[in-house]
Coordinates of C-alpha atoms in Angstrom, one line a residue:
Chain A
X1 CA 150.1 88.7 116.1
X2 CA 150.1 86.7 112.8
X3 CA 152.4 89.4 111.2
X4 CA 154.9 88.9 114.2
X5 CA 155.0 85.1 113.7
X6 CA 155.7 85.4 110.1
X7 CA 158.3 87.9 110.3
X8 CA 160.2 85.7 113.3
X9 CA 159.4 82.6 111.2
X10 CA 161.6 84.4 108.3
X11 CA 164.5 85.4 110.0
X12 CA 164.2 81.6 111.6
X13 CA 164.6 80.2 108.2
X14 CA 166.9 82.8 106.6
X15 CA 169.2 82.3 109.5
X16 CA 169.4 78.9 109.6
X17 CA 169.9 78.9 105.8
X18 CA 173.1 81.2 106.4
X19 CA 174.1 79.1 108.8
X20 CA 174.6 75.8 106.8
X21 CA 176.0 77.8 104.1
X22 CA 178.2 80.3 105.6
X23 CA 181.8 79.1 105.4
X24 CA 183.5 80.8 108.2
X25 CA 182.5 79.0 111.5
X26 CA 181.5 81.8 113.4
X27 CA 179.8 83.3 111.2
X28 CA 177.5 80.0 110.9
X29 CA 177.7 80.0 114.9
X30 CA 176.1 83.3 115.0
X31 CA 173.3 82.9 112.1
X32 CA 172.6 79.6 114.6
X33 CA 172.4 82.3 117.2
X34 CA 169.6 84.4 115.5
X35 CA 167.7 81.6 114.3
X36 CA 167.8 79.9 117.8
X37 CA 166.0 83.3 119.0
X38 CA 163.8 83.6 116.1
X39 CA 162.1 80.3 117.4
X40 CA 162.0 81.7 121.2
X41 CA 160.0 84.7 119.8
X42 CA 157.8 81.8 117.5
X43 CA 157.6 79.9 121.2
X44 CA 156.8 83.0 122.4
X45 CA 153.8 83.9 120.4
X46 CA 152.7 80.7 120.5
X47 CA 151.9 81.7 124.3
X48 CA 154.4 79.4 125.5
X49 CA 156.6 81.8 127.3
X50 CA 158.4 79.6 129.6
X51 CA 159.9 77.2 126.9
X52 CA 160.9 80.9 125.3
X53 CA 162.9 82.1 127.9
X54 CA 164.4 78.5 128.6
X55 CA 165.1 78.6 124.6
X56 CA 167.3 82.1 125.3
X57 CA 168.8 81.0 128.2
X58 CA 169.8 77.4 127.7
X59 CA 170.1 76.9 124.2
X60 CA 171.4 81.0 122.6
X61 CA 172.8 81.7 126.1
X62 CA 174.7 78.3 126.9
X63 CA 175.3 75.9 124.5
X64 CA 176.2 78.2 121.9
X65 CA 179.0 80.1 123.9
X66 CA 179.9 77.3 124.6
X67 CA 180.5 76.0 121.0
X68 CA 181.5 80.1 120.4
X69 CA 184.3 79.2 123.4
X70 CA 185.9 75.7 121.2
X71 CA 185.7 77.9 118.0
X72 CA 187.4 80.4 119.2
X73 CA 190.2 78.3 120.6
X74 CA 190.6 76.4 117.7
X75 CA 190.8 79.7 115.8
X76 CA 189.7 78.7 112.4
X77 CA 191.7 80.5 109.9
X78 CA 191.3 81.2 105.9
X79 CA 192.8 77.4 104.9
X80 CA 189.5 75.9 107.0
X81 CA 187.4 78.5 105.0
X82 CA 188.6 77.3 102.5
X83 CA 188.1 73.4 102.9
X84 CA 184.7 74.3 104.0
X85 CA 183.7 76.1 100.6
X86 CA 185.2 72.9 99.1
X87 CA 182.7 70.7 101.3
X88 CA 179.4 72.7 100.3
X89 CA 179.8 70.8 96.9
X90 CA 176.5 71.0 94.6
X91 CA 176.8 67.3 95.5
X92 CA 177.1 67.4 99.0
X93 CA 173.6 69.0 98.8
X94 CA 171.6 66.2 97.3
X95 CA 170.8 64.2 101.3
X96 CA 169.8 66.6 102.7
X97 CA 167.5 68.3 100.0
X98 CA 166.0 65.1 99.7
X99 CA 164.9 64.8 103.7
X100 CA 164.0 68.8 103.7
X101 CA 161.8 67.8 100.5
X102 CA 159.5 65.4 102.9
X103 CA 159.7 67.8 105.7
X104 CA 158.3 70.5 103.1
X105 CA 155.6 68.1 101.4
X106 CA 154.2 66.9 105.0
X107 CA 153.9 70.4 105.7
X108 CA 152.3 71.6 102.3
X109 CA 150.5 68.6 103.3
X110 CA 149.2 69.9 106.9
X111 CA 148.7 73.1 105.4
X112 CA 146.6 72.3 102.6
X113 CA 144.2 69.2 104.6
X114 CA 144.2 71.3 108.2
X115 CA 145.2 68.5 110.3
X116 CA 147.4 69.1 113.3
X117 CA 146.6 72.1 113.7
X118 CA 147.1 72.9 117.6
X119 CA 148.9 75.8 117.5
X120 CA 148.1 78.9 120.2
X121 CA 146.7 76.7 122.7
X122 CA 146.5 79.5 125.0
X123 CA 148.9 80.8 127.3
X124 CA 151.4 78.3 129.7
X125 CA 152.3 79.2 132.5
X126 CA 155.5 78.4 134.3
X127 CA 154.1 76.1 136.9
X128 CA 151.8 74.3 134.9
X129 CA 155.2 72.7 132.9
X130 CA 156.5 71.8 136.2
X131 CA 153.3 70.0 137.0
X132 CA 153.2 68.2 133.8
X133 CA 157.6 67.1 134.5
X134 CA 157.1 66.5 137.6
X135 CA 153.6 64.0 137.3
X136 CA 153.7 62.4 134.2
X137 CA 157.2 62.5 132.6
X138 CA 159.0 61.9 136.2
X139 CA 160.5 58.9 134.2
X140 CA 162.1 61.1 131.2
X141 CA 162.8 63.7 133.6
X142 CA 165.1 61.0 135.7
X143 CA 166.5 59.5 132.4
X144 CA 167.9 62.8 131.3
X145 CA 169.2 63.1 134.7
X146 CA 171.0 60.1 134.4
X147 CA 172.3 60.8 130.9
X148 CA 173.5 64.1 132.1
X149 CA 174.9 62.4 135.5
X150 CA 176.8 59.9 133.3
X151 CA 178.4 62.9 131.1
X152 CA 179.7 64.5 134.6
X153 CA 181.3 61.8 136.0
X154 CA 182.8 61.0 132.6
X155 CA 184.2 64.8 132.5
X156 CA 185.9 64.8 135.8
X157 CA 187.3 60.8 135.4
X158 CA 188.9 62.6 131.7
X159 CA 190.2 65.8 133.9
X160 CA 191.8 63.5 136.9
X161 CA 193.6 61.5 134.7
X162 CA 195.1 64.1 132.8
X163 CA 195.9 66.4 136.2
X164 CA 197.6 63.1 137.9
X165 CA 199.2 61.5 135.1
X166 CA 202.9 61.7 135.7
X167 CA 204.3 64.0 133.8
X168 CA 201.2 64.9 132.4
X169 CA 200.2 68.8 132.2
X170 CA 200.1 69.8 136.0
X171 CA 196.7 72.2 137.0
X172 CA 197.8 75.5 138.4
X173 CA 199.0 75.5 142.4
X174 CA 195.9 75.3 144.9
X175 CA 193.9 73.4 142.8
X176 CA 193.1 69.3 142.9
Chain B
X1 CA 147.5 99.9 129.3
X2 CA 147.4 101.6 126.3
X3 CA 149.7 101.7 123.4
X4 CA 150.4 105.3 124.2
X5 CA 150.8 104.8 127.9
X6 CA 153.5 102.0 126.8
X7 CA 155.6 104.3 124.8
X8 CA 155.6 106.4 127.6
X9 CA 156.9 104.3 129.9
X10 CA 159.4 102.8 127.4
X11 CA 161.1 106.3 126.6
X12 CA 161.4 107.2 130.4
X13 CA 162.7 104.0 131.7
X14 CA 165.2 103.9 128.0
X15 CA 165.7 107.9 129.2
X16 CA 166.3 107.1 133.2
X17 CA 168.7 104.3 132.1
X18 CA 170.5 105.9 130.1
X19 CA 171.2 109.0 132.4
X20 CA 171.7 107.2 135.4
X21 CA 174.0 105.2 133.5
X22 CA 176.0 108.5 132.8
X23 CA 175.5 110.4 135.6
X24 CA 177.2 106.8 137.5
X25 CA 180.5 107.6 136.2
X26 CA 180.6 111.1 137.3
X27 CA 179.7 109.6 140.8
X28 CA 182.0 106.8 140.7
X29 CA 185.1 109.2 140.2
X30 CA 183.8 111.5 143.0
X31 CA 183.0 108.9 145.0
X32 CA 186.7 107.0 144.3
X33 CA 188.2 110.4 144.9
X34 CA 186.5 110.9 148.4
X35 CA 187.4 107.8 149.5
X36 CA 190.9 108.1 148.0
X37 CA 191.4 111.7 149.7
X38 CA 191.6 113.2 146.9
X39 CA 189.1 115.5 144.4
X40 CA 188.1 113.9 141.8
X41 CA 186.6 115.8 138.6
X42 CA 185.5 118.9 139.9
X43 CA 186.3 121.7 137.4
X44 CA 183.3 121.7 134.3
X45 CA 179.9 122.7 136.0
X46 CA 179.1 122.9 139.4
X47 CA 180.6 120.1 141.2
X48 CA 181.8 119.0 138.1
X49 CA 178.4 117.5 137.1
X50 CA 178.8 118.5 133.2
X51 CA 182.4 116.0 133.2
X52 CA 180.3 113.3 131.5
X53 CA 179.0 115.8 128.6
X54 CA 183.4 117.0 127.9
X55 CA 183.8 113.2 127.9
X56 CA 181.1 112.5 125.4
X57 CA 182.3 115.4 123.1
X58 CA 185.8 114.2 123.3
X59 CA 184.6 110.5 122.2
X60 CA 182.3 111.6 119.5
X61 CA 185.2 113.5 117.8
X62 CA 187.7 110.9 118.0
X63 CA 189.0 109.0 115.3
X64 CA 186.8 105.2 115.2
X65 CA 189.4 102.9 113.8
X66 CA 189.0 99.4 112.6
X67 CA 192.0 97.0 113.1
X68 CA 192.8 96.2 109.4
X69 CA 193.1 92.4 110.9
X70 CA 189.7 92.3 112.6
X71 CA 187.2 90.4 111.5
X72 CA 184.5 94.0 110.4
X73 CA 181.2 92.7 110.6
X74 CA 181.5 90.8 114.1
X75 CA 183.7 93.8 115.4
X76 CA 181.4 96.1 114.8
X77 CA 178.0 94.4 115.8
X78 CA 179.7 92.9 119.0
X79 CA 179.5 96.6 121.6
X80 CA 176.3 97.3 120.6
X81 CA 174.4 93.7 122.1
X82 CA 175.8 94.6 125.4
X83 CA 173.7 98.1 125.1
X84 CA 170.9 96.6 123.6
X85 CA 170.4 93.6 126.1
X86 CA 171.3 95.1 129.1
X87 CA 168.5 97.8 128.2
X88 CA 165.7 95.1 127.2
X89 CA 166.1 93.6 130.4
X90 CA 165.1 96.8 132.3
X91 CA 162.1 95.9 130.4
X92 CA 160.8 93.9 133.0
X93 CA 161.4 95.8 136.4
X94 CA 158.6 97.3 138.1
X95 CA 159.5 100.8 138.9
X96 CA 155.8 101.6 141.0
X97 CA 153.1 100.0 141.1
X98 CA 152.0 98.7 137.8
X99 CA 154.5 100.9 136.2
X100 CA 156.5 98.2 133.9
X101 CA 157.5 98.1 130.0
X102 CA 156.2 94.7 130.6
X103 CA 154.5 93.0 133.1
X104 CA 155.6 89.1 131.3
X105 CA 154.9 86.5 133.7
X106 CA 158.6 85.0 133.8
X107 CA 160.3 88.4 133.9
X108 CA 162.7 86.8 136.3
X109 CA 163.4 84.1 133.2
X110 CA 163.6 87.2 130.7
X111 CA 166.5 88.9 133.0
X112 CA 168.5 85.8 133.1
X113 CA 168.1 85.5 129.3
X114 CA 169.5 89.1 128.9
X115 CA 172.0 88.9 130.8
X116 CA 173.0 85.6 129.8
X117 CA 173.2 87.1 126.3
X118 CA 175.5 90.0 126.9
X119 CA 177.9 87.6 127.6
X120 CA 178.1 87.8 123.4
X121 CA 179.3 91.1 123.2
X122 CA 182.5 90.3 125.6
X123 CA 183.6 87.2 123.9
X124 CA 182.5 88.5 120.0
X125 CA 184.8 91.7 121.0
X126 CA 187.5 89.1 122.0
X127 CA 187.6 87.2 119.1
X128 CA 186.9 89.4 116.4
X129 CA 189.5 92.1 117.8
X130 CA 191.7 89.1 116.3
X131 CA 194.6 90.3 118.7
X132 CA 196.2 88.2 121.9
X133 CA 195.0 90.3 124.4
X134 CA 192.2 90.4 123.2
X135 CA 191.3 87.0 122.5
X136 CA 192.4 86.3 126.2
X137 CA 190.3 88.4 128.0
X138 CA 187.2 87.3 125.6
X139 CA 188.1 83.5 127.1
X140 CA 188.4 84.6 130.3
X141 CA 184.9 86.0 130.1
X142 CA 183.0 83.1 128.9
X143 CA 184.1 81.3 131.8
X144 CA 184.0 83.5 134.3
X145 CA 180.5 84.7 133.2
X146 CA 179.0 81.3 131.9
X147 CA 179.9 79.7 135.8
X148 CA 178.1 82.7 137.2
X149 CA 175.0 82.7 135.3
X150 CA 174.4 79.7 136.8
X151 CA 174.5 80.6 140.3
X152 CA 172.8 83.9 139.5
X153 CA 170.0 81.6 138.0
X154 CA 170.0 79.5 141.2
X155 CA 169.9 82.2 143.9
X156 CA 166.8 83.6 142.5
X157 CA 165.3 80.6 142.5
X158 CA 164.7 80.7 146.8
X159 CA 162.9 84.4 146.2
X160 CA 161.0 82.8 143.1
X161 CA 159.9 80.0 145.4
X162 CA 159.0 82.5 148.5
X163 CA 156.5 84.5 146.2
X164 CA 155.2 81.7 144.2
X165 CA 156.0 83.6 140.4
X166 CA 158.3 84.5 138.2
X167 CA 156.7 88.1 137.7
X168 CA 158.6 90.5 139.5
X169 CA 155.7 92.6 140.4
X170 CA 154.1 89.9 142.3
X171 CA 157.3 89.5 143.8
X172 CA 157.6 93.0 145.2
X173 CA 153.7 92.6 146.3
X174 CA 154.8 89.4 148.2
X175 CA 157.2 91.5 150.0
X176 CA 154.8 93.7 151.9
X177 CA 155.5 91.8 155.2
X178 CA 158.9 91.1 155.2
X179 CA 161.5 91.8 152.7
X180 CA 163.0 88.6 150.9
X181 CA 167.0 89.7 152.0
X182 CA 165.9 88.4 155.6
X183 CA 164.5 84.8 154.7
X184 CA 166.9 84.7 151.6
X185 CA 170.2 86.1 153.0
X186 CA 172.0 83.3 151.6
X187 CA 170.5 84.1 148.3
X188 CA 171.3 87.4 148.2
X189 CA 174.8 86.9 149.3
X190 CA 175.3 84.6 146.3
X191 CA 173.1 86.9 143.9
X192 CA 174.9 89.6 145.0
X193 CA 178.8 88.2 143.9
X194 CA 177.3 86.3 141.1
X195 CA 175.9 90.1 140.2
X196 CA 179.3 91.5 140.6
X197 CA 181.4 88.6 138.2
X198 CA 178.4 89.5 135.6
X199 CA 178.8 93.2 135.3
X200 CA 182.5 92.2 135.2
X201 CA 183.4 95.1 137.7
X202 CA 186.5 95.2 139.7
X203 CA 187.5 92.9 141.8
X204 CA 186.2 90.7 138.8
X205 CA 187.3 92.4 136.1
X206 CA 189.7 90.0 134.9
X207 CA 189.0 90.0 131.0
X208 CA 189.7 93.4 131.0
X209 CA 192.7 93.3 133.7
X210 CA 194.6 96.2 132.5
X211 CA 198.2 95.2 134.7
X212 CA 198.0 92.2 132.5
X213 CA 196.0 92.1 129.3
X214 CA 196.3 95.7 128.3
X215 CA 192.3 96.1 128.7
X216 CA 191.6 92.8 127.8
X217 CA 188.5 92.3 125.1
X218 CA 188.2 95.8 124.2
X219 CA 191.7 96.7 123.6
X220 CA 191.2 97.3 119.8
X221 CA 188.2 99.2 120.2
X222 CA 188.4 103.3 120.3
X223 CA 186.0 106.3 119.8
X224 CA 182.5 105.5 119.9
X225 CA 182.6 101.8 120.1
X226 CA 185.0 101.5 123.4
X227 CA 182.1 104.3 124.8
X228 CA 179.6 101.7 124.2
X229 CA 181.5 98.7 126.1
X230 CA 182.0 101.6 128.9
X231 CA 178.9 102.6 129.1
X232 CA 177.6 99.0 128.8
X233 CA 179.2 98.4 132.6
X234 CA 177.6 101.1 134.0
X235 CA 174.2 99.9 132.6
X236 CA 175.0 96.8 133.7
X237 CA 175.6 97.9 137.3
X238 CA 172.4 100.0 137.3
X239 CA 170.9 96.7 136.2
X240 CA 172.3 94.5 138.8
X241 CA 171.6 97.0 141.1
X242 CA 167.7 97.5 140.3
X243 CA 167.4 93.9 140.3
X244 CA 168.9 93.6 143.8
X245 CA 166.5 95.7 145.0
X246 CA 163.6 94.7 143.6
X247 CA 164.2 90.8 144.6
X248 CA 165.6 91.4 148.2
X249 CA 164.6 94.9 149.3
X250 CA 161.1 95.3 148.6
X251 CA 161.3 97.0 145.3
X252 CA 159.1 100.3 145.6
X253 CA 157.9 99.2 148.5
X254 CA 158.3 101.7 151.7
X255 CA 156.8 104.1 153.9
X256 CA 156.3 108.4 153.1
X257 CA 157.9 109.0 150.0
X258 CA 156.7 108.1 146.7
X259 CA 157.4 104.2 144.8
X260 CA 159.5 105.8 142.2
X261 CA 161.4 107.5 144.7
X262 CA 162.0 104.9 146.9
X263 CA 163.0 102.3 144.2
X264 CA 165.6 104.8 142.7
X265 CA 167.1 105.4 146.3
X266 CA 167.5 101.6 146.9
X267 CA 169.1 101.0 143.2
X268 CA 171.5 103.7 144.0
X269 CA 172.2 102.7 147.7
X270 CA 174.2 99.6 145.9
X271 CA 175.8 101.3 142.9
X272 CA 177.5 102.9 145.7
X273 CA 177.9 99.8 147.3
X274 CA 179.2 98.5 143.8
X275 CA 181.8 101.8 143.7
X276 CA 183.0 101.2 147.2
X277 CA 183.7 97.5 146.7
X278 CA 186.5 98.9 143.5
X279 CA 187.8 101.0 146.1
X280 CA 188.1 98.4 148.6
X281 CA 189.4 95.1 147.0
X282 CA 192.1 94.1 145.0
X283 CA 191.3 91.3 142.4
X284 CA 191.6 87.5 143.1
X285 CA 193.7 85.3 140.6
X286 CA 191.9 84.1 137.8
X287 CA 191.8 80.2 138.4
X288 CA 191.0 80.8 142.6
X289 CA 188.2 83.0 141.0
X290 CA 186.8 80.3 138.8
X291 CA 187.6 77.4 141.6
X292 CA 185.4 79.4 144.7
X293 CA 182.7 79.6 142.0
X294 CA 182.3 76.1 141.2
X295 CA 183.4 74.6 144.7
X296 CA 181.6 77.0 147.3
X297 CA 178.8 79.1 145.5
X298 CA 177.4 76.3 143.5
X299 CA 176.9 74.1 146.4
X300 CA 175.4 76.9 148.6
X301 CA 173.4 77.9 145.9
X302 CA 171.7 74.5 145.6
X303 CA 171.4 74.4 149.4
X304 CA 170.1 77.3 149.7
X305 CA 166.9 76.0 147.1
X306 CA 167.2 72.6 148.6
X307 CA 166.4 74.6 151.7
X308 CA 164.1 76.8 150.8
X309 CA 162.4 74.3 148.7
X310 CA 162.1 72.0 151.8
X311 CA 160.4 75.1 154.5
X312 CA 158.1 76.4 151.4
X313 CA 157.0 72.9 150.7
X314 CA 156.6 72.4 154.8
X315 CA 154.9 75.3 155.3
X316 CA 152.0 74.9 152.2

């Protein structure tokens, strides 16, 4: 079991590396990809099995095609390879080694002292993280609800103006 | 169960995919031709059973070209996820009692993962193929499969509620009274054309539309790689299928014959059903496709859990 969590904890962290680094865009999409499922198996292990399979489905399964889909359609060619090589700069690199340098020394830190530790709680099943949205986080549950409500309505005000607009681009026949 | 009685069960169910797979497109032109009035392939082996062998020599000696203008790596990887996800996610069926690769206790969860997934290969094939068509049909996918996830997701969600898991053993077990296509008609209605746009089988195959888009996201591939998108599909009908009938139709569940038996005779009653819908319909257009989605199986989806949600909650 530890073996597992190592190994899944290796391919999270070389894939995420890749993906910061990698210049071409889908490449970087698809390292995300990997290191996105690396932490479902680390979820996983950690008996949480729900949060895993929402982590594959949402998040790898989703979002990402989604962000696959806009990549795709902007169809990045060598030139934006190119600019991006000239952004990872040696320089560039200096913010964000300085936050990753905390995160790193809080977790020698954790490592070294033993505090925090709460990992492999035992097994969670499905129901129980219902119970726990559904009792005491009603209120965050709503809130996101309301962000998400908010987005909706924002999409379809966006698409209506643009399907209306006089002389605007028309939506194919039969639709609204 | 043992580590040994695990491999077991994971080579037979990898070996029973795989040749139903196979064996499926061999029915599929008989079946096409009998309903067609014609033949079909009927000359190598009795009944010509041994077609799918010729075809697989035939595609192993062919010449596997790489576009000069694709993108390799992506190219490459992109047929095999379809394979490989569609087979982890028979992973999870019950095939007799007790008889899983695993028994994991959101096995409905891990299917919708898989298949959600495979949608990867279709759209990586598009783009990578670097080629109009191509590229076209790969958008076309992501759509058409992302919108049908989601009411694949929700129709489940009446059966999940009806047998109180995710763990499709305990969902066949809660079948024993009644199977779950009576109360959850609507559901299965829903699954069961959500189940169709997801396997991406005629009459929504629309990436691949070959009247229009040449074959859509796999027309750069050739040789072994095209073989894997093909027989990707027919996985992914054996999949749809096998899921249908372990959610609605009792799974192994029935009198006289044995479970194995009587799973394997419900999972091919609707690849049949699957091959006579191709000969049946034509395809919609594109945009009336992705319009009934969002505008008439969403909302029945959600009633149909609102429902459900409200009798389960009524009755307990």
């Amino acid at each position: 079991m530890d073996y597992a969590f190592y190994i899944a904890a290796a391919a999270a962290l070389a894939a995420t590396l890749r993906a910061i680094t990698a210049s071409h865009a889908v490449h970087a999409l698809l390292y995300f990809i990997v290191s996105l499922l690396a932490v479902a198996v680390i979820f996983l292990l950690l008996g949480a099995h729900f949060a895993a399979a929402l982590e594959v489905i949402v998040y790898a399964g989703a979002i990402m095609v989604l962000f696959i889909f806009v990549v795709m359609m902007l169809n990045p060619g060598p030139r934006s390879v190119q600019r991006e090589r000239h952004w990872l700069r040696p320089r560039i690199w200096a913010g964000p080694a300085v936050l990753a340098a905390v995160l790193a020394a809080e977790l020698v830190y954790f490592a070294a002292t033993g505090a925090g530790r709460s990992a492999g709680a035992g097994q969670v099943e499905p129901a129980e993280v219902g119970l726990a949205l559904f009792g005491p986080y009603l209120l965050g549950v709503e809130m996101a609800s309301v962000v998400l409500l908010a987005g909706l309505v924002g999409a379809y005000h966006l698409g209506w103006h643009l399907g209306r607009r006089p002389g605007g681009r028309e939506t194919g026949e039969g639709e609204a | 169960m043992d580590v040994k009685g695990t491999l077991i069960v994971v080579f037979a169910v990898i070996a029973a995919a795989l040749a139903a797979a196979a064996w499926e497109i061999w029915l599929e032109r008989r079946l096409l031709a009998l309903w067609q009035d014609r033949y079909g392939p009927n000359r190598v082996g009795p009944f010509g059973l041994l077609q799918v062998v010729a075809d697989m020599i035939k595609i192993f000696t062919k010449e596997d070209w790489i576009p000069p203008f694709a993108d390799r790596p992506v190219f490459v990887v992109a047929p095999g996820i379809v394979v490989v996800t569609t087979l982890l996610a028979f992973a999870v069926i019950p095939f007799a009692p007790g008889v899983a690769v695993s028994g994991l206790d959101v096995g409905v969860l891990f299917f919708l993962a898989m298949i959600s997934l495979g949608v990867y290969s279709v759209v990586l094939a598009g783009w990578a193929s670097n080629s109009k068509y191509a590229l076209i049909g790969g958008l076309r996918a992501v759509a058409q499969m992302l919108g049908y996830e989601v009411y694949l997701g929700l129709s489940v969600m009446g059966v999940v509620m009806l047998a109180g898991s995710f763990n499709l053993s305990a969902i066949v077990e809660a079948q024993r009274g009644l199977w779950f296509c009576a109360p959850q008609l609507l559901g299965l209605a829903i699954f069961l054309i959500a189940g169709i746009a997801e396997a991406h089988r005629l009459p929504f195959d629309l990436p691949e539309a070959e009247s229009e888009l040449v074959a859509g996201y796999h027309s750069e591939y050739s040789g072994m790689k095209f073989a894997l998108f093909f027989f990707g599909e027919y996985l992914g009908i054996t999949l749809i299928s096998a899921m249908i009938a372990t959610l609605f139709f009792g799974g192994w569940l029935g009198p006289w014959l044995p479970p194995p038996a009587w799973f394997a005779l419900k999972t091919f009653a609707f690849v049949a059903f699957f091959i006579l819908l191709r000969a049946a319909l034509p395809r919609p257009r594109y945009d009336r496709l992705m319009a009934w989605g969002w505008k008439i199986m969403l909302p029945l989806a959600l009633a149909n859990v609102l429902v459900t949600g409200a009798i389960v909650t009524a009755k307990g």
